[in-house]
Short mmCIF file of N, CA and C in Angstrom, two decimals:
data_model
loop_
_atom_site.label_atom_id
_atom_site.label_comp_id
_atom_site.label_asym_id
_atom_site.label_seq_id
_atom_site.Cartn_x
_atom_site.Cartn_y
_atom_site.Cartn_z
N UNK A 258 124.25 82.20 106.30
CA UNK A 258 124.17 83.07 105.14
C UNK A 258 125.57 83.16 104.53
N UNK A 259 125.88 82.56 103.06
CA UNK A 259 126.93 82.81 102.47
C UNK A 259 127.26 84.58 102.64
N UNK A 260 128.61 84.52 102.60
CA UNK A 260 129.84 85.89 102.51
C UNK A 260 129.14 87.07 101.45
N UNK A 261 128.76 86.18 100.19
CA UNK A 261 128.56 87.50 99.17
C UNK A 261 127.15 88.24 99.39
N UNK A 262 126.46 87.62 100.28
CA UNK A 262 124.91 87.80 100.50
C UNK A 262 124.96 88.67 101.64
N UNK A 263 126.10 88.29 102.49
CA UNK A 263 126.35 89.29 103.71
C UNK A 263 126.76 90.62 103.42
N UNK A 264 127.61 90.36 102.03
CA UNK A 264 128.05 91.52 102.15
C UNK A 264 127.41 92.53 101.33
N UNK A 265 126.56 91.95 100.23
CA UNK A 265 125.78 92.99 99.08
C UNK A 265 124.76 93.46 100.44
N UNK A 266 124.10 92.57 101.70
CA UNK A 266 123.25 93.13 102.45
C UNK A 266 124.01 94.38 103.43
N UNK A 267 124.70 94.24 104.01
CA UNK A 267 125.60 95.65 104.86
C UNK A 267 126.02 96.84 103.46
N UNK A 268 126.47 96.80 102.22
CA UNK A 268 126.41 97.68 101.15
C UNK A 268 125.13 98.31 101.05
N UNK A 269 123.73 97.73 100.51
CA UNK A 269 122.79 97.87 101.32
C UNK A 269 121.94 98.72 102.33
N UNK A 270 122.51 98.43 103.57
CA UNK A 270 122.49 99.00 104.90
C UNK A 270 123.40 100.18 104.43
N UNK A 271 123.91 101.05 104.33
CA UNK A 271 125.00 101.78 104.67
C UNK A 271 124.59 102.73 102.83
N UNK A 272 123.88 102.66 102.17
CA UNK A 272 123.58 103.49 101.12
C UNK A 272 122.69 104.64 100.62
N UNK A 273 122.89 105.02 99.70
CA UNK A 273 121.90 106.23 99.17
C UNK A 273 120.53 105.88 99.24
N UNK A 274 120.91 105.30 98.48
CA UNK A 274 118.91 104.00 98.07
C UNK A 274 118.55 104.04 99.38
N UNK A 275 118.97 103.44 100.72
CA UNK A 275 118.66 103.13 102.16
C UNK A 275 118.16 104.38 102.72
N UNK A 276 118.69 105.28 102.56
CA UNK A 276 118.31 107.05 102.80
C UNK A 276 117.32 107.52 101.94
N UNK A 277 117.17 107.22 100.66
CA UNK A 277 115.94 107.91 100.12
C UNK A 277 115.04 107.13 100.03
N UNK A 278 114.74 105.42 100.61
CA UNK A 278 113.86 104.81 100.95
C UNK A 278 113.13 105.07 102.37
N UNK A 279 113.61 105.53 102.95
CA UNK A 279 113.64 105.77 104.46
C UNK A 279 112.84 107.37 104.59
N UNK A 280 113.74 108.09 103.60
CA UNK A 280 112.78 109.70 103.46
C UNK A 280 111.56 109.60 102.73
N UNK A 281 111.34 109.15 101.28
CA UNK A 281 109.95 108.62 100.94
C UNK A 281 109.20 107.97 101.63
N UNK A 282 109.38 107.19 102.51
CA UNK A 282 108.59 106.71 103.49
C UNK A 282 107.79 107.34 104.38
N UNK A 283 108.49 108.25 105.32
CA UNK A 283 108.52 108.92 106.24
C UNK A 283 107.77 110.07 105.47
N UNK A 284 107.97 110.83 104.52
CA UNK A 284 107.14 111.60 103.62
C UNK A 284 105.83 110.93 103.15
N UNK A 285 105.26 110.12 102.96
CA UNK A 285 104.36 109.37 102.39
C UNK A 285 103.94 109.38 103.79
N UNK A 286 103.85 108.94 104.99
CA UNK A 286 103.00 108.60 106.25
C UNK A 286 102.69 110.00 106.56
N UNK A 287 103.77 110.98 106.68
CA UNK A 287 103.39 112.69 107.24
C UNK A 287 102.11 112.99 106.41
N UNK A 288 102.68 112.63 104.99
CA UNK A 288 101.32 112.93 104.57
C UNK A 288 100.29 112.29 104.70
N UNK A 289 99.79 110.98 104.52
CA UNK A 289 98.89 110.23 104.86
C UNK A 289 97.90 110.74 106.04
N UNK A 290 99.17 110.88 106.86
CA UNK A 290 98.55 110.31 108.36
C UNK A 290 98.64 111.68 109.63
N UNK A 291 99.33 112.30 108.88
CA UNK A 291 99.57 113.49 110.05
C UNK A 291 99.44 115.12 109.55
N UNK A 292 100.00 115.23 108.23
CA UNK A 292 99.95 116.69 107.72
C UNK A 292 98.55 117.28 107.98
N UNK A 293 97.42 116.45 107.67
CA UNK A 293 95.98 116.95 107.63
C UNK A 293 95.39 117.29 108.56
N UNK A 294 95.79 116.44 109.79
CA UNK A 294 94.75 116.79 110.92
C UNK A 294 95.07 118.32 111.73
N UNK A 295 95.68 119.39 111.39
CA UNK A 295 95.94 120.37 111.91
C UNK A 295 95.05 121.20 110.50
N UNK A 296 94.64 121.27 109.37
CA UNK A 296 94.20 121.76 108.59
C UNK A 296 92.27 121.08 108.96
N UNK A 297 91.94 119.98 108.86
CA UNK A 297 90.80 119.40 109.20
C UNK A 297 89.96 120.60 110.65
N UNK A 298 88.64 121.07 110.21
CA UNK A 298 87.98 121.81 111.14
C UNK A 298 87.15 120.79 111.81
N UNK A 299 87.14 120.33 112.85
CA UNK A 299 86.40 119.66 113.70
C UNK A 299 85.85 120.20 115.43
N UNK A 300 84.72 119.21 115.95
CA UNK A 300 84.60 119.45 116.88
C UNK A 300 85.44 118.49 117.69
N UNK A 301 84.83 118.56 119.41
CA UNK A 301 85.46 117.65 120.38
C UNK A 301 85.37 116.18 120.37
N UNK A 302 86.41 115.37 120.78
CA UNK A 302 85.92 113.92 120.89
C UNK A 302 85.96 113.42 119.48
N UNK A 303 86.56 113.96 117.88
CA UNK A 303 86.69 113.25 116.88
C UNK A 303 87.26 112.36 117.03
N UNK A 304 87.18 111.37 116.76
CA UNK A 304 88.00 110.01 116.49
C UNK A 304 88.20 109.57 115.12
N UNK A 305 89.55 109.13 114.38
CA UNK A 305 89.94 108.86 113.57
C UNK A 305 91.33 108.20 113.48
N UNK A 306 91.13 107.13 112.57
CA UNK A 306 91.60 105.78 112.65
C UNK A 306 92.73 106.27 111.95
N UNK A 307 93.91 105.53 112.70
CA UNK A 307 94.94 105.70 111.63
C UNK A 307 95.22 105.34 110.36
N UNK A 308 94.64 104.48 110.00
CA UNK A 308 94.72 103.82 108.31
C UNK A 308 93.67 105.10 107.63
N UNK A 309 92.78 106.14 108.22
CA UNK A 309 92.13 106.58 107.41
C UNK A 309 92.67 107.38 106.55
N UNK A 310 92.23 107.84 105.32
CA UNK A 310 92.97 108.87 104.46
C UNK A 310 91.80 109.82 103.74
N UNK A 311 92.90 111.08 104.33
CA UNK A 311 91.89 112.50 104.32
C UNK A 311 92.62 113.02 103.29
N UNK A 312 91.53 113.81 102.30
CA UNK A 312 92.42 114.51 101.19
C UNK A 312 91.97 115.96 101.41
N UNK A 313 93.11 117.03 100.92
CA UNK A 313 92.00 118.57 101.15
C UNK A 313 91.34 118.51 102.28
N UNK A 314 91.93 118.31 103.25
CA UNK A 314 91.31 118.77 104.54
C UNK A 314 90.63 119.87 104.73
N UNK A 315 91.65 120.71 104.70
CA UNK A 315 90.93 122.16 105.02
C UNK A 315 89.78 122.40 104.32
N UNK A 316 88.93 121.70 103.32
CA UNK A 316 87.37 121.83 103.01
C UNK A 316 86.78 120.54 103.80
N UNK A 317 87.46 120.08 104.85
CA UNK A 317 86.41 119.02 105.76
C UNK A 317 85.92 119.97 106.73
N UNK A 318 85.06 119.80 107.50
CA UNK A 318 84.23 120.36 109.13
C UNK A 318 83.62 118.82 109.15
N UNK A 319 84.10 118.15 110.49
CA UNK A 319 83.41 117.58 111.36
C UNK A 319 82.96 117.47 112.56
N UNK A 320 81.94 117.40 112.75
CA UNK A 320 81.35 117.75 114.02
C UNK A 320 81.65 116.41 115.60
N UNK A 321 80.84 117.26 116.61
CA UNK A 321 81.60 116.80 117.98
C UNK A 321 81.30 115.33 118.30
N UNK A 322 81.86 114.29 118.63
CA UNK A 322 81.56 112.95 118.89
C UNK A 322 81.35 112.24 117.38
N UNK A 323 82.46 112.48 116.91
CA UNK A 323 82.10 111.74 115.24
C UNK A 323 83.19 110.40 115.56
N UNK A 324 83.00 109.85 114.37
CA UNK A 324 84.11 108.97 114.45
C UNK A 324 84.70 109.00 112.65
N UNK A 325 84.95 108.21 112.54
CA UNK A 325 86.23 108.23 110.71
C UNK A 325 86.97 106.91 111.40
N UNK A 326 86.31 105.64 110.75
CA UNK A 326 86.82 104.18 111.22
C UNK A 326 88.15 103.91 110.72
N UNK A 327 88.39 102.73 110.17
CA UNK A 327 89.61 101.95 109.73
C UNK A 327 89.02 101.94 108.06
N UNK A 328 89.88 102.22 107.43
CA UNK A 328 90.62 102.39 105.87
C UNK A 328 89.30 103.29 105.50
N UNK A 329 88.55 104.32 105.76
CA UNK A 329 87.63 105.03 105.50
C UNK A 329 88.87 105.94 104.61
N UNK A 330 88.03 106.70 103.25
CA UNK A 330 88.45 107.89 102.61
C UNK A 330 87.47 108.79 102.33
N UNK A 331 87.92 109.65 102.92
CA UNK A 331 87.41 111.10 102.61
C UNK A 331 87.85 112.16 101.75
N UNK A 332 87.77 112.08 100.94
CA UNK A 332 88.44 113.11 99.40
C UNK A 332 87.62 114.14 99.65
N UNK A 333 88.30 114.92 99.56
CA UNK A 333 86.98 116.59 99.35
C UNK A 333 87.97 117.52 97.82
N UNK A 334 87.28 117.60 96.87
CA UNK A 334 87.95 118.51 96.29
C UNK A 334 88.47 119.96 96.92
N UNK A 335 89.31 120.10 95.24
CA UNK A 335 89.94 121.73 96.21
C UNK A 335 88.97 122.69 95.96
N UNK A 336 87.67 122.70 95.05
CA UNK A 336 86.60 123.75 95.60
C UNK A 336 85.19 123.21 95.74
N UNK A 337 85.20 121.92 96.67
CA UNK A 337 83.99 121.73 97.07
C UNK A 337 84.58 121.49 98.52
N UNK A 338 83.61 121.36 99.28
CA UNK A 338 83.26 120.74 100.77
C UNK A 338 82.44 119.79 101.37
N UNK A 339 83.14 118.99 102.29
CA UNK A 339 82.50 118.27 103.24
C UNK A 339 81.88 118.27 104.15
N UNK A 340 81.10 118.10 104.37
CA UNK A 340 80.55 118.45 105.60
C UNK A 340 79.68 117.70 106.76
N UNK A 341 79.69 117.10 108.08
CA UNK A 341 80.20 116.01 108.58
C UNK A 341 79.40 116.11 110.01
N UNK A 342 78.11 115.58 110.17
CA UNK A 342 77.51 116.72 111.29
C UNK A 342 78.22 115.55 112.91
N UNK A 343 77.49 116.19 113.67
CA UNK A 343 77.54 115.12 115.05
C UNK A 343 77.11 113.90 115.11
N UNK A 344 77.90 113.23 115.96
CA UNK A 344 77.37 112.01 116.43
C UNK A 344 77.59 111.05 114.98
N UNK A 345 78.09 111.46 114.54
CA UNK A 345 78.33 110.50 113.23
C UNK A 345 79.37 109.61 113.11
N UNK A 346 78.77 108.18 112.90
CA UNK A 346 79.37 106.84 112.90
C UNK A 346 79.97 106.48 111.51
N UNK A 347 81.18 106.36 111.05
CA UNK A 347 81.28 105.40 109.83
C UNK A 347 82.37 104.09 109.88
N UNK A 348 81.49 103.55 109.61
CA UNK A 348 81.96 101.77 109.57
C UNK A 348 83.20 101.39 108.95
N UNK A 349 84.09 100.74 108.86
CA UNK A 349 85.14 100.59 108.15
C UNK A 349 84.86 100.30 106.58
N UNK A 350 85.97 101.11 105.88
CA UNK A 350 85.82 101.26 104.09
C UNK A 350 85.04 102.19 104.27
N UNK A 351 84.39 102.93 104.81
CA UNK A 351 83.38 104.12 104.20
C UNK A 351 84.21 104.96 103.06
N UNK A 352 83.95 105.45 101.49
CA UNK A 352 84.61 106.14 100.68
C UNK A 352 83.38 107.24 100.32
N UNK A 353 83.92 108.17 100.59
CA UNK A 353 83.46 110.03 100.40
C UNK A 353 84.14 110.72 99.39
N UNK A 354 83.73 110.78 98.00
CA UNK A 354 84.41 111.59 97.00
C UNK A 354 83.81 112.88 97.15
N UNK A 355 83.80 114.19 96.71
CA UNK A 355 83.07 115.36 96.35
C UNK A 355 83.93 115.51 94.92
N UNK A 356 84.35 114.69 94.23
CA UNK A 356 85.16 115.27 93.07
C UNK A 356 85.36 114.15 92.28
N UNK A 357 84.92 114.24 90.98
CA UNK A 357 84.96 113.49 90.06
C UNK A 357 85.49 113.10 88.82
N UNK A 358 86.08 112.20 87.99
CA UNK A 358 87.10 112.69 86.67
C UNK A 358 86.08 112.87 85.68
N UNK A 359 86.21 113.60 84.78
CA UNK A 359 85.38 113.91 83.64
C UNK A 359 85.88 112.41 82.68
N UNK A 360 84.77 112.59 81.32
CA UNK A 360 85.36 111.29 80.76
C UNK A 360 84.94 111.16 79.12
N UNK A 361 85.16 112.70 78.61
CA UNK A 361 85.00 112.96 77.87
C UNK A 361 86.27 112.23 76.78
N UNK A 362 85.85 112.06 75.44
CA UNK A 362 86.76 111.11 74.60
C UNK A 362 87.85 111.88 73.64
N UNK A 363 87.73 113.40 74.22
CA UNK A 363 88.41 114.29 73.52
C UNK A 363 90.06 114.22 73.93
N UNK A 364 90.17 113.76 75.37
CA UNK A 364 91.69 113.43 75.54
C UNK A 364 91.84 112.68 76.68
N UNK A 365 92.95 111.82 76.99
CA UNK A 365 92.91 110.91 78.12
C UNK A 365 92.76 110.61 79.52
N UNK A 366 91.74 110.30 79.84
CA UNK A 366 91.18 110.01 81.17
C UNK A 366 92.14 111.13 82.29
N UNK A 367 93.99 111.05 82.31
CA UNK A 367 94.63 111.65 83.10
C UNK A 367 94.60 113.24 83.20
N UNK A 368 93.96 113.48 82.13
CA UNK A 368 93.89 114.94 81.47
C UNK A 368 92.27 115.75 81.69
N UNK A 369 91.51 114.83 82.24
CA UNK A 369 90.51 115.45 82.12
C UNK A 369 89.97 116.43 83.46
N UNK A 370 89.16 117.47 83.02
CA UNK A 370 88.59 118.37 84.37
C UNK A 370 87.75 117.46 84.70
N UNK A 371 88.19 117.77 86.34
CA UNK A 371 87.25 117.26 87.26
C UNK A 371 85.63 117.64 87.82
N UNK A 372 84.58 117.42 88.15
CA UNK A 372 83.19 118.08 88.73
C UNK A 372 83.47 117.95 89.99
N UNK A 373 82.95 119.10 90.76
CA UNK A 373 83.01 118.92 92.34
C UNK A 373 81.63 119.20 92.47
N UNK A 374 81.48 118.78 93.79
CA UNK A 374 80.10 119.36 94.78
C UNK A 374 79.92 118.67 95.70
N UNK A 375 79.54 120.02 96.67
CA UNK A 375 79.58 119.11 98.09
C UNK A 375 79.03 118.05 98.95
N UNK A 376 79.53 117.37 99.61
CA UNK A 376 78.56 116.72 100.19
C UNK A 376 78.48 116.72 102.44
N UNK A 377 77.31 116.50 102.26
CA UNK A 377 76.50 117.16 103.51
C UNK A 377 75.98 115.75 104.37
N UNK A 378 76.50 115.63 105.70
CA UNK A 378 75.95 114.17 106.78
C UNK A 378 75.84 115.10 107.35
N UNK A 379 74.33 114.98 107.72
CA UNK A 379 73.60 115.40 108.72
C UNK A 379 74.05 114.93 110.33
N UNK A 380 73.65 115.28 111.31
CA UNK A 380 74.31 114.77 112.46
C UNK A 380 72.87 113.55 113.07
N UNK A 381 73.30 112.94 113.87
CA UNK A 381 73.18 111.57 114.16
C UNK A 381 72.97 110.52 113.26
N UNK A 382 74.26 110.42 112.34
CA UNK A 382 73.59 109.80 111.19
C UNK A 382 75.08 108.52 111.07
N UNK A 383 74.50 107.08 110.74
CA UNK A 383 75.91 105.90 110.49
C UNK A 383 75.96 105.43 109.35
N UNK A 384 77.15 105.75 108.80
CA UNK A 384 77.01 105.15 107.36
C UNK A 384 77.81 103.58 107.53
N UNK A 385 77.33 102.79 106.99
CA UNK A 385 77.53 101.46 107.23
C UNK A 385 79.09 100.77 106.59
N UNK A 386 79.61 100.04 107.04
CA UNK A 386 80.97 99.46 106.15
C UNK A 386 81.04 99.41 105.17
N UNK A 387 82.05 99.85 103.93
CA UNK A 387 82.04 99.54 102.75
C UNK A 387 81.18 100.65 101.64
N UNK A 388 80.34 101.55 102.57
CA UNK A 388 79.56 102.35 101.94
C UNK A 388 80.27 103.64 100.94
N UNK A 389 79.63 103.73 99.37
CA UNK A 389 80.01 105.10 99.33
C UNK A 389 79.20 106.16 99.13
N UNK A 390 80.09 107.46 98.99
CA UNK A 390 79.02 108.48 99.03
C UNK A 390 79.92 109.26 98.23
N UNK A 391 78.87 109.88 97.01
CA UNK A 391 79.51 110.18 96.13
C UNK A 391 79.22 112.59 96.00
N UNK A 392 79.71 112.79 95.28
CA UNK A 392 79.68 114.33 94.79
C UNK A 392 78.31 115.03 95.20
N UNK A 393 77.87 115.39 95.40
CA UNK A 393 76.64 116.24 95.32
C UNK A 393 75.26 115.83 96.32
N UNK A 394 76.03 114.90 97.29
CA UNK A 394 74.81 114.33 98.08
C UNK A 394 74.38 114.72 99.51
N UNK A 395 73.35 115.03 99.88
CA UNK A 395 73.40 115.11 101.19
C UNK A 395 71.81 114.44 101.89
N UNK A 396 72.64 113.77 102.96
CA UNK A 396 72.29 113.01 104.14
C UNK A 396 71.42 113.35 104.99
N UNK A 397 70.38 113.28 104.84
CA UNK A 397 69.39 114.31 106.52
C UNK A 397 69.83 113.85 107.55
N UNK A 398 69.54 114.62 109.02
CA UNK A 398 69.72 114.01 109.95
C UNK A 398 69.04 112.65 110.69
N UNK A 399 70.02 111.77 111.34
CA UNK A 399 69.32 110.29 111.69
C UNK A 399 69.30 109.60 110.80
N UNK A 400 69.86 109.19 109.61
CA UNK A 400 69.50 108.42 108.64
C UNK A 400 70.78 107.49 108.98
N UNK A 401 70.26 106.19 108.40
CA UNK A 401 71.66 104.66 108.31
C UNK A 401 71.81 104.43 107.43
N UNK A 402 73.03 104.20 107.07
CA UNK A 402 73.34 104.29 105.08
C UNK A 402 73.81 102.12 105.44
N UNK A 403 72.70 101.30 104.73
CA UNK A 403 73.03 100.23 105.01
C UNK A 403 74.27 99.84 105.03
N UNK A 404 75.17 98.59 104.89
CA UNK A 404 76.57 98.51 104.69
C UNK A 404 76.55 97.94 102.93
N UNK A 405 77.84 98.58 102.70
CA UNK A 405 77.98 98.32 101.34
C UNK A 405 77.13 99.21 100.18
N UNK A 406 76.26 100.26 100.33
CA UNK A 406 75.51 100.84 100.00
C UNK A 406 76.05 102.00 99.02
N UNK A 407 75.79 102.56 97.94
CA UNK A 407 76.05 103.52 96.97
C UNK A 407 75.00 104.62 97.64
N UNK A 408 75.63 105.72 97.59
CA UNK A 408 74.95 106.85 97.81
C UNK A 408 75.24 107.78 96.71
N UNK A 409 74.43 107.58 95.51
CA UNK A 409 74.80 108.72 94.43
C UNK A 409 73.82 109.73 94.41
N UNK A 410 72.82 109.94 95.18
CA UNK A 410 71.73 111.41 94.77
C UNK A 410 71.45 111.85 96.49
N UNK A 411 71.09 112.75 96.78
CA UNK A 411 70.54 113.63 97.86
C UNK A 411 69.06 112.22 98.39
N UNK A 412 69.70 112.15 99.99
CA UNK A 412 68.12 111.61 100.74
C UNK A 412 67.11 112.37 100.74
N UNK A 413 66.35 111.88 101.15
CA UNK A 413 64.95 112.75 101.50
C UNK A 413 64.53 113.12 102.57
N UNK A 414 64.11 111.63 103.15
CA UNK A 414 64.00 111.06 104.42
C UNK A 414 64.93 111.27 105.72
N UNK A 415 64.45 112.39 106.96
CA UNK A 415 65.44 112.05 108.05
C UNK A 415 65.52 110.53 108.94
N UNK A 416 65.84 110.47 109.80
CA UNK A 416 65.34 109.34 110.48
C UNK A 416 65.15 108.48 109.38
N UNK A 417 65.73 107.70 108.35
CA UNK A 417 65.39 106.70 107.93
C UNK A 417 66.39 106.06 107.11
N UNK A 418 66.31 104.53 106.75
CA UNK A 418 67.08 103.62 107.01
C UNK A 418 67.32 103.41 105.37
N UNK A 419 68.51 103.48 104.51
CA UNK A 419 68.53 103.74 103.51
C UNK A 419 69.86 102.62 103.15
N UNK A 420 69.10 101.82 101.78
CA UNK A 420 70.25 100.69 101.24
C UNK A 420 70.29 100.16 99.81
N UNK A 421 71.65 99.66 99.12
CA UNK A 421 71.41 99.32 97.77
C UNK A 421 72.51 100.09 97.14
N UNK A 422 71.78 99.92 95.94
CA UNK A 422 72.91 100.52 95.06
C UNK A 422 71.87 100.99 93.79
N UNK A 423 71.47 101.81 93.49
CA UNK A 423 71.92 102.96 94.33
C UNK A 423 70.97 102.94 95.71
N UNK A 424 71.37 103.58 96.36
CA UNK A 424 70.47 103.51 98.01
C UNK A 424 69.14 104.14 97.67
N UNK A 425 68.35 103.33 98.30
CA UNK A 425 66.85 103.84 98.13
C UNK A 425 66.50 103.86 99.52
N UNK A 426 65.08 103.92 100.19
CA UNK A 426 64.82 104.06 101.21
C UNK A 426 64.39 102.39 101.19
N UNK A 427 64.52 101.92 102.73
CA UNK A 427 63.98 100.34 103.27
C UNK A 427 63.36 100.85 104.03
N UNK A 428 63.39 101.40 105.06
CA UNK A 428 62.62 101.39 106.31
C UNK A 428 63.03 102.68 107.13
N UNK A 429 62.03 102.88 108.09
CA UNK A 429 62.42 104.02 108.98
C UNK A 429 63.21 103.47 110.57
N UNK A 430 63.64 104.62 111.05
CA UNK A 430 64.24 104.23 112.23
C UNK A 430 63.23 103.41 113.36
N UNK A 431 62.86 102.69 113.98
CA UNK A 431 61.95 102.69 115.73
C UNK A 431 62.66 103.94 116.61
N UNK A 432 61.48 103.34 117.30
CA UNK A 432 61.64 104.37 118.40
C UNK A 432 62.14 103.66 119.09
#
């Protein structure tokens, strides 16, 4: 490595920029990855992946033996709730909004009020990879949200096997 390359790199090493790259960082993961889970209401045995990202925790409750895979998001607005029963499986990519941008043409997309409403997984229930689930929906108990699947309206069906876009019912569980 030529002299001037050595030395703009140790200038570099040894600077402001190096310190407030290092604190944004470290601020960006606390939050990501650690601020939430002391606000998040859960039961025993949750499992959750480190790549996952929780927003507004404190309107999550998940229940005991759940899991929250790899790059799953869970957004909960700040006045709606999540709600997250037992035994619940989600596949990697699962995305959970309860909050939505308005998109009215009166002023720009960044500006607009948001809709909330909650959404409700019943307990023994797997939502499949890639799946989402959007504002106002809820899940009966036992149901499989296929992979890749849109969940935009309230199930019906417990125990049963639900896929598409938007998700409709396919089939019921066996015994």
């Amino acid at each position: 490595m030529d002299k001037k390359y050595m030395r703009e790199a140790l200038r570099s090493l040894f600077s402001v920029s190096l310190l407030k790259a290092i604190g944004s960082s470290l601020g960006y993961y606390l939050h990501e990855h650690v601020t939430w889970r002391y606000r998040m209401k859960h039961g025993s045995n949750l499992r959750v992946h480190s790549t996952a990202s929780i927003r507004n925790a404190q309107n999550i409750t998940v229940g005991v033996n759940s899991h929250i895979n790899y790059n799953c998001c869970i957004w909960c607005g700040e006045k709606s709730k999540i709600t997250l029963g037992d035994n619940l499986l989600m596949g990697p990519g699962v995305k959970m909004f309860s909050t939505n941008h308005g998109t009215s043409m009166k002023e720009p997309m960044t500006f607009q009020e948001s809709s909330e409403a909650d959404i409700i997984i019943g307990n023994d229930c797997w939502i499949g990879a890639n799946s989402v689930v959007l504002k106002g929906v809820t899940v009966p108990d036992g149901c499989v949200i296929a992979a890749g699947s849109v969940v935009s309206k309230s199930l019906t069906d417990s125990y049963a096997i639900y896929g598409g876009i938007p998700a409709k019912k396919i089939s019921e569980r066996k015994e």
